[in-house]
């Protein structure tokens, strides 16, 4: 019953947001069970340096080529990649901060997250496996 | 002294006065205008300032949002210093929830920029620390007109992450206002100056100078000669020209008025001389008197006619016509009263007695010429009066004897009858005398002797009767005597006897001829009922006829009853 509900919800979402099936994942040992969009935004945009559990956060971005990066930022802060780049450029210019570390693809994200306790990244749902813990489903509203 | 002179100039000089008034008025207006404009300019500057600052803040808003989002003091400092590059900004405070990220003011930034680069570098590194230091209490209160913008998260518009406070640079506003105001003040001053200059030039060129010209010309003008003022050049059609035209018109009128008056005066002088000459030279006495007859003025003829020179010199100031006219005063007073009362011309004849006793006749005409004034003329008519009397006398006189003639007799008896008709008591007597034997004398000695006899008889008749009695020769040897107021038979009888006796006395001529005549007298006593001339003469004739028939040389009184006719003959 629950499954049917989820499927229908997914279908609805698919229709509404094209193909957003990204999930935010962390190392299962990070001590974090759930995070909301604001928390994720804070970590990825450099505002927060630690995970809610107190572990130093290591946000992992994806290369722009994957297309997942653009989807991710549109989803969490509703901004284009150019804007995000401009944001970081400003901070880099003033020497105040730096953008997250960048992985080449989802597999590399999975690799880094599974190996680092404070790592946090985003991958398509299909790419997420037992090595990581999904703390936020971006396809869900 | 000097201020008094200026004050006087202010009152006497249109130019100075208008310049001062214009200066004063435009000064006040300029001052008020300056106040209004300054207020307006200040508001405009404030508005411009505020909108400019708003725009300025807008340009850094995104960065400030990020700085607050990240509590990035370095970035906040960068933003605030950037803002302070504008002179409009006095102080910039950026605050996040964590506290103050940056608080810079103009002076500190200036100090910083003048200090060494190293310090600046250091500050930058310090600012680079991403953690917000605990908020240090900002020095100085935030003024109420500071711009305060809350900053939202760059990623979530509904989440506040801090605020930016921009304090305006009031000194700069003041400076801008001052600059603008100074410019306006300069403009107004220049304009006022220009207005004063123009007004002064206009006052001098268009008013003061022409007026001065006209005034100078007026002073030199000999208006009596009909000179005119020239209209100052270029003013022929304006008010100055109008004024000059008016003045010229006035001069024209004045001159013609003066000429007319002069002519009139000359004419009047001539007239006056003429009248004066008439007055002085007239044979007629001309005078003016008041109601009491007091002489106000008179001409030389009057002086001569009334012999004014005979009056004492000290009394000549107030001579009364009444006093110098003796017993005619009442008549003159009556004339005066009538003339004054009836307002008309009264004429009369008055008779004066000269100092030598001779009478003088004057005609006098009085004419009332005012409430209490009479103008009079008088002429001496004594000569004509005398001539008239003489002619009159001649007409009534018998040329030979000097007694009255028949005409004289008739006039006399008519007058007496008239008198008696008015008053029946006025009786009189008429005697008719006829000479006896006169024809013989005439025939014997000729007419010359006859004439002498008639003259002698006439003298004797005159001597025998009273002076008031009237004797006349009616013609030939016939005489008549009228005895007024006398009809007493006794007296008449005695008179008749005397007459007969005297006439009958011998008459001697120069040639020693002795001759004589007798007299027969018929008498009519005019008493009782009124009788006319014919009746009286007839009665006397009848009585005379009776005497002639009764033996002559005697008299008879006529009686009403025919029988007893007294025939009294002179027996001698």
XYZ file of C-alpha atoms in Angstrom:
713
model
C 0.000 0.000 0.000
C 2.711 2.377 1.001
C 4.706 1.391 -2.021
C 1.819 2.198 -4.336
C 1.529 5.609 -2.716
C 5.227 6.258 -3.171
C 5.158 5.188 -6.775
C 2.244 7.422 -7.578
C 3.979 10.295 -5.729
C 7.130 9.670 -7.702
C 5.156 9.691 -10.909
C 3.581 12.964 -9.963
C 6.962 14.408 -9.103
C 8.507 13.149 -12.272
C 5.867 14.892 -14.232
C 6.327 18.122 -12.263
C 10.111 18.388 -12.043
C 11.308 16.543 -15.096
C 13.859 14.021 -13.993
C 14.989 14.905 -10.501
C 15.917 11.758 -8.793
C 18.904 13.022 -6.793
C 19.470 12.022 -3.209
C 21.906 13.502 -0.650
C 24.099 10.849 0.890
C 26.514 10.667 3.814
C 28.825 8.134 5.336
C 26.817 5.817 7.479
C 29.306 6.515 10.292
C 28.745 10.192 10.264
C 26.081 9.964 12.880
C 23.614 11.856 10.788
C 20.243 10.345 10.098
C 18.336 13.193 8.413
C 19.044 16.672 7.133
C 16.771 19.270 5.607
C 17.424 21.356 2.517
C 18.653 24.395 4.430
C 21.230 22.313 6.297
C 22.449 20.838 3.040
C 22.550 24.286 1.441
C 24.548 25.705 4.345
C 27.156 22.990 4.002
C 27.457 23.162 0.216
C 27.507 27.019 0.109
C 30.227 27.203 2.779
C 28.173 28.614 5.593
C 28.517 25.606 7.881
C 31.731 23.702 8.228
C 30.360 20.865 10.370
C 27.654 18.239 10.032
C 24.813 18.363 12.546
C 26.497 15.567 14.431
C 29.595 17.700 14.924
C 31.808 15.911 12.453
C 33.732 18.245 10.132
C 31.847 18.338 6.914
C 33.394 17.461 3.571
C 30.946 18.418 0.821
C 31.578 16.706 -2.500
C 30.427 18.381 -5.684
C 30.139 16.799 -9.099
C 31.651 17.872 -12.336
C 29.371 20.059 -14.318
C 29.443 17.632 -17.201
C 27.317 15.059 -15.382
C 24.272 17.305 -15.460
C 23.545 16.209 -11.915
C 25.317 19.337 -10.552
C 22.976 21.723 -12.330
C 19.999 19.639 -11.191
C 21.269 19.691 -7.616
C 21.746 23.437 -7.322
C 18.496 24.157 -9.088
C 16.826 21.859 -6.664
C 18.326 23.131 -3.397
C 18.844 26.863 -4.011
C 17.039 27.384 -7.314
C 20.122 28.848 -8.968
C 21.884 28.250 -12.247
C 25.409 26.995 -12.240
C 26.710 30.344 -13.514
C 25.277 32.017 -10.465
C 26.787 29.477 -8.184
C 30.142 29.950 -9.887
C 29.838 33.693 -9.533
C 29.113 33.191 -5.837
C 32.256 31.235 -5.329
C 34.284 33.531 -7.533
C 33.406 36.393 -5.242
C 34.571 34.496 -2.203
C 37.685 33.219 -3.857
C 38.537 36.737 -4.980
C 38.344 38.059 -1.477
C 40.212 35.010 -0.233
C 37.465 34.117 2.153
C 36.389 30.659 1.068
C 36.478 27.964 -1.527
C 33.877 25.802 -3.311
C 33.442 22.124 -2.339
C 35.764 19.455 -3.632
C 34.659 18.223 -7.040
C 34.226 14.568 -8.099
C 34.135 13.476 -11.700
C 31.004 11.367 -11.488
C 28.511 9.691 -9.208
C 30.742 6.661 -8.698
C 33.568 8.851 -7.441
C 31.131 10.618 -5.136
C 30.020 7.233 -3.803
C 33.655 6.196 -3.391
C 34.609 9.378 -1.441
C 31.517 9.358 0.756
C 31.871 5.721 1.653
C 35.467 6.311 2.641
C 35.204 9.584 4.607
C 33.291 9.948 7.819
C 32.292 13.639 7.282
C 31.743 13.442 3.560
C 28.435 14.464 2.086
C 27.461 14.339 -1.566
C 24.609 13.917 -4.016
C 23.995 11.103 -6.511
C 21.075 9.818 -8.546
C 18.939 7.503 -6.513
C 19.909 4.649 -8.727
C 23.555 5.152 -7.881
C 23.026 5.096 -4.123
C 23.775 1.769 -2.459
C 24.429 0.312 0.935
C 27.776 2.065 1.338
C 26.094 5.338 2.004
C 23.118 6.656 3.928
C 20.468 8.736 2.193
C 19.656 11.603 4.422
C 17.564 13.710 1.988
C 15.602 12.749 -1.102
C 15.530 15.740 -3.370
C 12.836 14.211 -5.507
C 10.551 14.322 -2.545
C 9.016 17.632 -1.730
C 27.435 115.976 8.098
C 28.008 113.439 5.388
C 25.074 111.262 6.363
C 22.892 114.358 6.400
C 24.066 115.132 2.873
C 23.258 111.618 1.740
C 19.890 111.858 3.446
C 19.186 115.091 1.626
C 20.329 113.540 -1.651
C 17.989 110.675 -0.930
C 15.131 113.119 -0.709
C 16.213 115.204 -3.662
C 17.522 112.631 -6.095
C 15.103 110.332 -7.857
C 18.016 108.266 -9.081
C 19.494 107.672 -5.647
C 16.112 107.072 -4.162
C 15.003 104.557 -6.775
C 18.373 102.830 -6.602
C 18.104 102.547 -2.817
C 14.499 101.383 -2.988
C 15.302 98.818 -5.682
C 18.296 97.665 -3.664
C 16.190 97.398 -0.551
C 13.270 95.645 -2.205
C 15.333 93.260 -4.300
C 17.476 92.638 -1.236
C 14.424 91.600 0.763
C 12.989 89.587 -2.110
C 16.381 88.025 -2.800
C 16.814 87.155 0.853
C 13.362 85.574 1.035
C 13.929 83.828 -2.264
C 17.255 82.571 -1.019
C 15.578 81.117 2.052
C 12.912 79.378 -0.015
C 15.367 78.183 -2.618
C 17.825 76.997 0.020
C 15.088 74.976 1.675
C 14.056 73.585 -1.682
C 17.623 72.868 -2.703
C 18.294 71.199 0.598
C 15.291 68.965 0.126
C 16.373 68.161 -3.395
C 19.885 67.438 -2.264
C 18.572 65.238 0.521
C 16.358 63.377 -1.921
C 19.129 62.982 -4.448
C 21.403 61.891 -1.693
C 19.010 59.344 -0.372
C 18.230 57.904 -3.787
C 21.904 57.874 -4.708
C 22.769 56.112 -1.490
C 19.923 53.686 -2.109
C 21.323 52.918 -5.522
C 24.796 52.579 -4.046
C 23.637 50.185 -1.395
C 21.750 48.213 -4.044
C 24.990 47.587 -5.953
C 26.614 45.988 -2.964
C 23.544 44.274 -1.603
C 24.297 40.884 -3.111
C 27.800 40.828 -1.761
C 26.614 42.044 1.608
C 24.028 39.248 1.620
C 26.746 36.711 1.010
C 28.933 38.270 3.671
C 26.143 38.032 6.186
C 25.148 34.564 5.035
C 28.643 33.403 5.648
C 29.293 35.838 8.553
C 32.335 36.700 6.508
C 33.970 39.741 8.114
C 36.525 40.090 5.361
C 33.884 40.313 2.709
C 31.832 42.645 4.906
C 34.821 44.888 5.388
C 35.439 44.900 1.667
C 31.854 45.951 1.078
C 31.896 48.648 3.710
C 35.181 50.085 2.538
C 33.896 50.037 -1.008
C 30.883 52.011 0.078
C 33.068 54.467 1.926
C 34.790 55.234 -1.363
C 31.770 57.390 -2.003
C 31.957 60.709 -0.256
C 28.265 60.509 0.445
C 28.846 57.835 3.038
C 29.966 58.559 6.565
C 29.834 55.139 8.172
C 28.881 51.583 7.200
C 27.808 48.854 9.610
C 27.123 45.305 8.454
C 25.545 42.985 10.981
C 24.609 39.357 10.842
C 22.888 37.288 13.460
C 26.286 36.463 14.846
C 27.170 40.091 15.448
C 28.807 43.015 13.793
C 30.754 41.952 10.736
C 32.083 45.338 9.804
C 31.848 48.846 11.208
C 33.870 51.385 9.311
C 33.626 55.105 9.242
C 35.119 57.721 7.007
C 37.863 58.874 9.344
C 39.085 55.371 10.198
C 39.217 54.391 6.544
C 41.083 57.565 5.701
C 43.538 56.852 8.457
C 43.929 53.346 7.178
C 44.574 54.413 3.630
C 47.194 56.918 4.743
C 48.971 54.352 6.974
C 51.324 51.762 5.557
C 50.321 49.081 3.121
C 51.350 46.501 5.624
C 48.703 47.521 8.063
C 46.150 47.314 5.267
C 47.377 43.831 4.423
C 47.160 42.823 8.002
C 43.649 44.116 8.281
C 42.727 42.126 5.232
C 44.118 38.936 6.684
C 42.398 39.562 9.943
C 39.161 40.183 8.053
C 39.787 36.965 6.212
C 38.939 34.998 9.290
C 35.616 33.531 8.526
C 34.397 33.390 12.060
C 32.578 36.438 13.297
C 34.139 38.012 16.314
C 31.775 38.922 19.121
C 29.990 42.095 18.322
C 31.842 45.092 19.564
C 29.511 47.859 20.574
C 29.606 50.366 17.792
C 30.756 53.782 18.760
C 28.254 56.530 18.317
C 24.534 56.235 17.939
C 23.071 55.467 14.579
C 21.438 58.627 13.340
C 17.738 58.316 12.504
C 18.152 59.182 8.813
C 20.626 56.397 8.190
C 19.704 53.868 5.536
C 18.984 50.485 7.069
C 18.495 47.526 4.745
C 17.829 44.083 6.012
C 19.707 41.458 4.132
C 18.157 38.147 3.166
C 19.862 34.916 2.445
C 21.142 34.835 -1.100
C 19.466 31.491 -1.495
C 16.283 32.002 0.407
C 14.491 35.320 0.033
C 12.367 34.848 3.128
C 15.232 34.357 5.530
C 16.923 37.327 7.117
C 20.622 36.964 7.604
C 21.585 40.444 8.701
C 21.408 44.099 7.857
C 23.486 46.862 6.408
C 23.390 50.331 7.921
C 24.707 53.237 5.863
C 25.093 56.539 7.672
C 25.014 59.514 5.396
C 27.826 62.033 5.290
C 25.956 65.067 6.602
C 28.998 67.262 6.086
C 28.935 66.350 2.428
C 25.217 67.127 2.214
C 25.826 70.439 3.880
C 28.690 71.128 1.538
C 26.552 70.318 -1.482
C 23.689 72.419 -0.183
C 26.128 75.192 0.498
C 27.623 74.992 -2.949
C 24.206 75.108 -4.557
C 23.076 77.910 -2.271
C 26.203 79.895 -2.912
C 25.637 79.582 -6.599
C 22.059 80.771 -6.250
C 23.160 83.577 -3.969
C 25.693 84.647 -6.530
C 23.034 84.549 -9.234
C 20.583 86.590 -7.180
C 23.263 89.091 -6.251
C 24.294 89.420 -9.878
C 20.672 89.815 -10.937
C 20.009 92.400 -8.233
C 23.116 94.249 -9.256
C 22.012 94.170 -12.857
C 18.533 95.398 -11.912
C 19.963 98.250 -9.834
C 22.263 99.170 -12.672
C 19.443 99.098 -15.207
C 17.029 100.975 -12.948
C 19.666 103.582 -12.208
C 20.490 103.957 -15.882
C 16.789 104.218 -16.735
C 16.202 106.679 -13.911
C 19.144 108.765 -15.000
C 18.648 108.498 -18.740
C 14.895 108.554 -19.014
C 13.793 110.551 -16.012
C 16.408 112.492 -14.067
C 18.363 113.775 -17.026
C 15.335 114.995 -19.048
C 13.758 116.458 -15.941
C 16.993 118.225 -15.132
C 17.137 119.553 -18.686
C 13.542 120.755 -18.490
C 14.150 122.308 -15.092
C 17.230 124.183 -16.308
C 15.362 125.362 -19.376
C 12.449 126.476 -17.199
C 14.771 128.506 -15.033
C 16.253 130.262 -18.027
C 12.872 130.719 -19.618
C 11.439 134.136 -20.151
C 7.840 133.032 -20.324
C 6.520 136.519 -20.871
C 8.245 136.571 -24.241
C 6.424 133.370 -25.137
C 9.540 131.201 -25.096
C 8.982 127.472 -25.100
C 10.743 124.439 -23.672
C 12.333 122.013 -26.107
C 11.350 118.416 -25.639
C 14.449 116.420 -24.612
C 15.624 114.293 -27.527
C 13.908 110.941 -27.832
C 11.149 111.849 -25.391
C 8.695 113.410 -27.804
C 6.158 110.621 -27.524
C 6.389 109.608 -23.875
C 5.306 111.113 -20.571
C 8.251 113.519 -20.464
C 7.231 114.849 -23.863
C 3.647 115.044 -22.641
C 4.811 116.989 -19.587
C 6.786 119.427 -21.722
C 3.804 119.839 -24.060
C 1.587 120.533 -21.074
C 4.041 123.058 -19.667
C 4.292 124.741 -23.055
C 0.525 124.809 -23.289
C 0.417 126.343 -19.839
C 3.013 128.927 -20.878
C 0.922 129.739 -23.951
C -2.157 130.236 -21.851
C -0.232 132.235 -19.311
C 1.318 134.465 -21.948
C -1.948 135.077 -23.737
C -3.585 135.604 -20.361
C -0.934 138.125 -19.400
C -1.243 139.892 -22.744
C -4.996 140.010 -22.503
C -4.786 141.351 -19.006
C -2.193 143.910 -20.015
C -4.332 145.079 -22.910
C -7.355 145.247 -20.688
C -5.427 147.227 -18.123
C -4.177 149.666 -20.728
C -7.652 149.985 -22.120
C -9.000 150.553 -18.659
C -6.340 153.161 -17.943
C -7.279 154.976 -21.122
C -10.933 154.781 -20.228
C -10.177 155.945 -16.743
C -8.131 158.850 -18.036
C -10.938 159.723 -20.375
C -13.474 159.606 -17.609
C -11.124 161.383 -15.282
C -10.731 164.107 -17.907
C -14.463 164.334 -18.321
C -14.887 164.421 -14.581
C -12.182 167.026 -14.104
C -13.023 169.220 -17.051
C -16.773 168.998 -17.167
C -18.639 172.252 -16.714
C -21.157 170.230 -14.825
C -20.534 169.698 -11.160
C -20.260 165.995 -10.382
C -20.353 164.659 -6.846
C -21.062 161.693 -4.641
C -22.902 161.952 -1.319
C -24.288 159.634 1.319
C -27.767 159.670 2.796
C -26.846 162.561 5.106
C -25.666 164.643 2.186
C -22.058 164.271 3.260
C -19.797 164.830 0.249
C -17.624 161.875 -0.634
C -16.036 163.282 -3.730
C -16.597 166.066 -6.222
C -14.996 167.593 -9.279
C -13.535 171.078 -9.782
C -16.737 172.364 -11.345
C -18.696 171.387 -8.279
C -16.077 173.116 -6.183
C -16.549 176.273 -8.264
C -20.361 176.153 -8.471
C -20.864 175.647 -4.756
C -17.903 177.821 -3.838
C -16.269 175.172 -1.691
C -13.114 177.244 -1.446
C -14.976 179.687 0.763
C -15.350 177.041 3.452
C -12.714 176.851 6.152
C -9.899 174.543 5.172
C -10.190 172.474 8.357
C -13.869 171.747 7.727
C -13.405 170.684 4.128
C -12.943 167.008 5.071
C -16.591 166.585 5.868
C -18.798 168.958 3.999
C -22.502 168.400 4.018
C -24.385 169.421 0.940
C -27.297 170.276 3.225
C -25.268 172.738 5.255
C -24.020 174.667 2.269
C -27.413 174.934 0.608
C -29.006 177.143 3.249
C -32.804 177.201 3.199
C -32.869 174.618 0.393
C -31.586 171.905 2.770
C -35.056 170.460 3.322
C -35.671 170.225 -0.403
C -32.385 168.447 -0.989
C -32.965 166.092 1.927
C -36.313 165.226 0.406
C -34.670 164.534 -2.952
C -32.076 162.320 -1.282
C -34.704 160.346 0.597
C -36.864 159.914 -2.483
C -33.980 158.800 -4.625
C -32.757 156.286 -2.052
C -36.246 155.004 -1.346
C -37.474 154.742 -4.895
C -34.139 153.882 -6.431
C -34.568 156.321 -9.226
C -33.247 159.568 -10.543
C -34.656 162.673 -8.910
C -34.084 166.091 -10.360
C -34.807 169.458 -8.890
C -34.020 173.118 -9.043
C -32.613 174.874 -6.045
C -32.087 178.536 -5.418
C -29.160 179.737 -3.389
C -28.398 183.232 -2.187
C -24.866 184.412 -2.846
C -22.788 186.182 -0.257
C -23.469 189.404 -2.231
C -27.174 188.742 -1.890
C -27.812 187.801 -5.522
C -29.762 184.636 -6.172
C -28.254 181.677 -7.927
C -30.161 178.814 -9.457
C -28.848 175.294 -9.709
C -30.326 172.190 -11.271
C -29.519 169.096 -9.297
C -29.979 165.495 -10.375
C -29.532 162.773 -7.779
C -29.141 159.125 -8.684
C -29.005 156.367 -6.136
C -25.999 154.163 -6.859
C -25.919 151.994 -3.801
C -27.345 151.347 -0.400
C -26.073 154.577 0.990
C -24.665 156.430 -1.936
C -25.937 158.929 -4.398
C -24.262 160.268 -7.420
C -25.245 163.744 -8.413
C -24.720 166.302 -11.109
C -25.426 169.969 -10.787
C -25.388 172.873 -13.187
C -25.456 176.573 -12.560
C -28.486 177.825 -14.458
C -28.470 181.327 -12.981
C -27.631 182.959 -16.312
C -30.311 181.213 -18.265
C -32.680 181.711 -15.380
C -31.972 185.402 -15.424
C -32.246 185.526 -19.200
C -35.524 183.729 -19.017
C -36.793 186.019 -16.323
C -35.697 188.997 -18.348
C -37.402 187.712 -21.474
C -40.456 186.994 -19.424
C -40.385 190.419 -18.003
C -39.872 191.946 -21.420
C -42.886 190.165 -22.726
C -45.052 191.432 -19.935
C -43.631 194.928 -19.701
C -44.615 198.092 -21.438
C -41.448 199.240 -23.105
C -42.194 202.962 -22.698
C -43.223 203.204 -19.083
C -41.663 200.111 -17.513
C -45.082 199.161 -16.169
C -46.736 195.916 -17.118
C -48.334 195.729 -20.563
C -51.726 194.314 -21.420
C -50.352 190.733 -21.432
C -48.712 191.317 -18.096
C -51.938 192.668 -16.697
C -53.952 189.715 -17.944
C -51.503 187.188 -16.522
C -51.513 188.996 -13.211
C -55.280 189.175 -12.914
C -55.616 185.572 -13.963
C -53.151 184.570 -11.285
C -55.080 186.530 -8.704
C -58.410 185.052 -9.799
C -56.863 181.616 -9.585
C -55.590 182.379 -6.124
C -59.002 183.551 -5.089
C -60.603 180.438 -6.444
C -58.338 178.466 -4.169
C -59.032 180.784 -1.238
C -62.195 182.979 -1.557
C -60.951 185.208 1.241
C -58.254 186.526 -1.039
C -60.154 189.578 -2.192
C -58.571 192.217 -4.413
C -59.377 195.408 -6.259
C -58.970 196.444 -9.837
C -58.663 200.079 -10.935
C -59.046 201.158 -14.557
C -57.375 204.595 -15.141
C -57.999 206.690 -18.246
C -56.096 209.991 -18.699
C -58.101 213.146 -19.463
C -56.898 215.704 -22.001
C -53.959 213.526 -23.091
C -55.026 213.827 -26.735
C -54.709 217.565 -26.501
C -51.222 217.355 -24.986
C -50.222 214.989 -27.723
C -51.665 217.150 -30.420
C -50.173 220.344 -28.955
C -46.634 219.270 -28.091
C -46.129 216.211 -30.158
C -45.567 212.556 -29.353
C -42.275 213.126 -27.575
C -43.905 215.196 -24.941
C -46.836 212.771 -24.898
C -44.418 209.982 -24.129
C -42.808 211.999 -21.368
C -46.249 212.598 -19.884
C -47.060 208.886 -20.014
C -43.769 208.074 -18.270
C -44.410 210.693 -15.604
C -47.917 209.358 -15.029
C -46.563 205.850 -14.747
C -44.047 206.980 -12.066
C -46.737 208.781 -10.152
C -49.010 205.708 -10.209
C -46.146 203.556 -8.959
C -45.369 205.995 -6.181
C -49.020 206.193 -5.162
C -49.601 202.465 -4.700
C -47.958 199.844 -2.526
C -44.938 197.964 -3.732
C -46.886 194.729 -3.978
C -49.545 196.326 -6.148
C -49.379 195.758 -9.869
C -49.609 198.646 -12.346
C -49.837 198.270 -16.118
C -50.388 200.406 -19.197
C -52.995 198.606 -21.240
C -52.464 200.800 -24.304
C -52.496 204.507 -25.256
C -53.450 206.537 -22.193
C -55.196 203.680 -20.461
C -53.713 202.264 -17.244
C -54.765 199.580 -14.786
C -53.824 198.808 -11.200
C -54.396 195.560 -9.322
C -54.431 195.739 -5.535
C -54.083 192.294 -3.998
C -55.580 191.489 -0.580
C -57.350 194.819 -0.596
C -61.065 195.359 -1.095
C -61.844 197.715 1.743
C -63.935 200.470 0.231
C -62.650 203.169 2.512
C -58.994 202.460 1.842
C -59.632 202.019 -1.846
C -61.461 205.348 -1.905
C -58.543 207.083 -0.215
C -56.097 205.454 -2.620
C -58.221 206.503 -5.594
C -58.305 210.106 -4.332
C -54.516 210.084 -3.958
C -54.095 208.706 -7.433
C -56.373 211.285 -9.061
C -54.606 214.057 -7.169
C -51.076 212.911 -7.959
C -51.719 212.236 -11.642
C -53.350 215.627 -12.039
C -50.271 217.524 -10.746
C -48.563 219.662 -13.423
C -45.950 217.913 -15.530
C -42.711 219.664 -16.624
C -40.730 218.525 -19.563
C -37.013 219.210 -20.067
C -37.902 221.897 -22.479
C -39.657 223.732 -19.641
C -43.087 223.084 -20.999
C -45.679 222.937 -18.304
C -48.518 220.638 -19.049
C -50.852 218.273 -17.237
C -53.480 215.619 -17.576
C -56.400 214.475 -15.510
C -57.361 210.951 -14.464
C -60.674 209.114 -14.487
C -60.701 205.873 -12.439
C -63.205 203.023 -12.580
C -62.945 200.663 -9.684
C -64.062 197.035 -9.261
C -63.946 195.555 -5.785
C -63.513 191.796 -6.234
C -65.352 190.360 -3.252
C -68.234 188.023 -2.577
C -69.081 185.605 -5.374
C -66.368 184.469 -7.735
C -66.028 186.529 -10.896
C -64.104 185.905 -14.050
C -61.691 188.285 -15.690
C -64.248 189.556 -18.201
C -66.764 190.414 -15.511
C -64.196 192.210 -13.382
C -62.839 194.235 -16.320
C -66.376 195.011 -17.451
C -67.346 196.313 -13.997
C -64.293 198.564 -13.902
C -65.075 199.754 -17.443
C -68.643 200.522 -16.528
C -67.505 202.526 -13.504
C -64.953 204.395 -15.673
C -67.579 205.127 -18.294
C -69.737 206.642 -15.589
C -66.833 208.855 -14.407
C -66.148 210.067 -17.970
C -69.732 210.960 -18.455
C -69.973 212.554 -15.058
C -67.312 215.229 -15.702
C -64.037 213.469 -15.582
C -61.108 213.807 -13.157
C -62.630 211.617 -10.496
C -63.298 207.967 -9.612
C -66.240 205.652 -9.176
C -66.600 202.266 -7.492
C -68.816 199.800 -9.342
C -71.911 198.760 -7.475
C -73.963 195.634 -7.938
C -77.192 197.519 -7.629
C -77.418 199.979 -10.568
C -79.012 203.034 -8.824
C -76.546 204.286 -6.267
C -73.372 204.663 -8.261
C -71.042 206.701 -6.187
C -69.643 209.407 -8.325
C -66.944 211.139 -6.491
C -65.346 213.910 -8.410
C -62.180 215.441 -7.409
C -63.081 218.997 -7.061
C -59.561 220.356 -7.103
